[in-house]
GROMACS .gro file of C-alpha atoms in nm:
model
  111
    1MET     CA    1   0.734   0.511   0.633
    2ILE     CA    2   0.388   0.612   0.630
    3LEU     CA    3   0.216   0.830   0.907
    4ILE     CA    4  -0.161   0.782   0.930
    5PRO     CA    5  -0.339   1.064   1.121
    6ALA     CA    6  -0.627   0.958   1.354
    7SER     CA    7  -0.868   1.234   1.188
    8SER     CA    8  -0.891   1.309   0.832
    9ILE     CA    9  -0.696   1.078   0.608
   10PRO     CA   10  -0.620   1.198   0.260
   11SER     CA   11  -0.506   0.966  -0.030
   12ILE     CA   12  -0.117   0.982  -0.088
   13GLU     CA   13   0.118   0.854  -0.344
   14GLY     CA   14   0.372   0.673  -0.149
   15TYR     CA   15   0.618   0.578  -0.441
   16ASN     CA   16   0.690   0.700  -0.814
   17LYS     CA   17   0.968   0.558  -1.005
   18ASN     CA   18   1.036   0.400  -1.334
   19GLY     CA   19   0.660   0.443  -1.415
   20LEU     CA   20   0.562   0.271  -1.106
   21SER     CA   21   0.331   0.447  -0.897
   22ILE     CA   22   0.196   0.342  -0.566
   23ASN     CA   23  -0.111   0.518  -0.415
   24PHE     CA   24  -0.271   0.466  -0.057
   25ASP     CA   25  -0.648   0.519   0.004
   26PHE     CA   26  -0.743   0.516   0.343
   27VAL     CA   27  -1.088   0.450   0.517
   28ARG     CA   28  -1.182   0.442   0.860
   29SER     CA   29  -1.537   0.351   0.983
   30PRO     CA   30  -1.702   0.598   1.232
   31GLY     CA   31  -1.623   0.472   1.577
   32SER     CA   32  -1.367   0.196   1.455
   33PRO     CA   33  -1.021   0.194   1.566
   34ASP     CA   34  -0.917   0.018   1.253
   35VAL     CA   35  -0.803   0.175   0.930
   36THR     CA   36  -0.852  -0.010   0.594
   37ILE     CA   37  -0.593   0.088   0.337
   38THR     CA   38  -0.611   0.002  -0.047
   39VAL     CA   39  -0.285   0.012  -0.210
   40THR     CA   40  -0.307   0.049  -0.594
   41ALA     CA   41   0.030  -0.003  -0.829
   42THR     CA   42  -0.016   0.142  -1.163
   43ASN     CA   43   0.253   0.154  -1.439
   44SER     CA   44   0.289   0.455  -1.679
   45GLY     CA   45   0.593   0.325  -1.830
   46SER     CA   46   0.627   0.146  -2.174
   47SER     CA   47   0.748  -0.182  -2.032
   48GLU     CA   48   0.529  -0.418  -1.840
   49ILE     CA   49   0.598  -0.478  -1.471
   50THR     CA   50   0.599  -0.853  -1.336
   51ASP     CA   51   0.680  -1.035  -1.037
   52PHE     CA   52   0.512  -0.722  -0.834
   53VAL     CA   53   0.518  -0.783  -0.456
   54PHE     CA   54   0.395  -0.542  -0.203
   55GLN     CA   55   0.475  -0.612   0.165
   56ALA     CA   56   0.415  -0.399   0.495
   57ALA     CA   57   0.514  -0.413   0.846
   58VAL     CA   58   0.360  -0.216   1.161
   59PRO     CA   59   0.493  -0.195   1.528
   60LYS     CA   60   0.383  -0.490   1.746
   61ALA     CA   61   0.149  -0.267   1.931
   62PHE     CA   62  -0.073  -0.305   1.622
   63GLN     CA   63  -0.202  -0.600   1.395
   64LEU     CA   64  -0.169  -0.582   1.017
   65ASN     CA   65  -0.385  -0.817   0.798
   66LEU     CA   66  -0.251  -0.800   0.458
   67GLN     CA   67  -0.500  -0.947   0.181
   68PRO     CA   68  -0.368  -1.120  -0.126
   69PRO     CA   69  -0.307  -0.898  -0.433
   70SER     CA   70  -0.524  -0.887  -0.742
   71GLY     CA   71  -0.221  -0.994  -0.938
   72SER     CA   72   0.157  -0.966  -0.990
   73THR     CA   73   0.167  -0.828  -1.345
   74ILE     CA   74   0.108  -0.443  -1.427
   75ALA     CA   75   0.052  -0.367  -1.795
   76ALA     CA   76   0.235  -0.083  -1.942
   77PHE     CA   77   0.092   0.271  -2.055
   78GLY     CA   78  -0.132   0.283  -1.757
   79LEU     CA   79  -0.367   0.001  -1.882
   80GLY     CA   80  -0.399  -0.202  -1.583
   81ASN     CA   81  -0.313  -0.217  -1.194
   82VAL     CA   82  -0.251  -0.429  -0.903
   83SER     CA   83  -0.447  -0.371  -0.602
   84GLN     CA   84  -0.400  -0.492  -0.245
   85THR     CA   85  -0.616  -0.423   0.073
   86MET     CA   86  -0.442  -0.420   0.424
   87ILE     CA   87  -0.630  -0.365   0.757
   88ILE     CA   88  -0.443  -0.192   1.060
   89LYS     CA   89  -0.621  -0.324   1.381
   90ASN     CA   90  -0.648  -0.079   1.668
   91ALA     CA   91  -0.495   0.191   1.449
   92SER     CA   92  -0.599   0.477   1.708
   93ARG     CA   93  -0.520   0.281   2.032
   94VAL     CA   94  -0.160   0.431   2.080
   95GLY     CA   95   0.019   0.758   2.020
   96GLY     CA   96  -0.284   0.977   1.942
   97GLY     CA   97  -0.388   0.752   1.667
   98SER     CA   98  -0.079   0.763   1.439
   99VAL     CA   99   0.067   0.452   1.304
  100ILE     CA  100   0.422   0.438   1.129
  101GLY     CA  101   0.456   0.146   0.900
  102VAL     CA  102   0.720   0.018   0.660
  103CYS     CA  103   0.641  -0.095   0.312
  104LEU     CA  104   0.870  -0.292   0.075
  105LEU     CA  105   0.841  -0.333  -0.300
  106ASP     CA  106   0.976  -0.591  -0.525
  107TYR     CA  107   0.928  -0.613  -0.912
  108GLN     CA  108   1.098  -0.684  -1.247
  109LEU     CA  109   1.081  -0.420  -1.525
  110LEU     CA  110   1.073  -0.598  -1.850
  111GLU     CA  111   1.259  -0.405  -2.116
   0.00000   0.00000   0.00000
């Protein structure tokens, strides 16, 4: 789960396993209740990652707009990445501005 505070929103590393690292960068425009999150997946391992899929869900009180990813293959040794943007509408509307979300990852690690 990811907790997004209403005020300052630092970048976080949400996942790091088998060379796959998932980072979340947050942007909130002044006066806007929406939060834009850029998800960046990198691969520091020695094997290519294929069929990479990132999915997310938020409670019904919010709306999630998940943009298409930049690709589905992540080169080994940090030589590339896959990024995906998601926009959470009305992120500051409920509960003091915090959103709890669930993320799912699926990928193949070529050996």
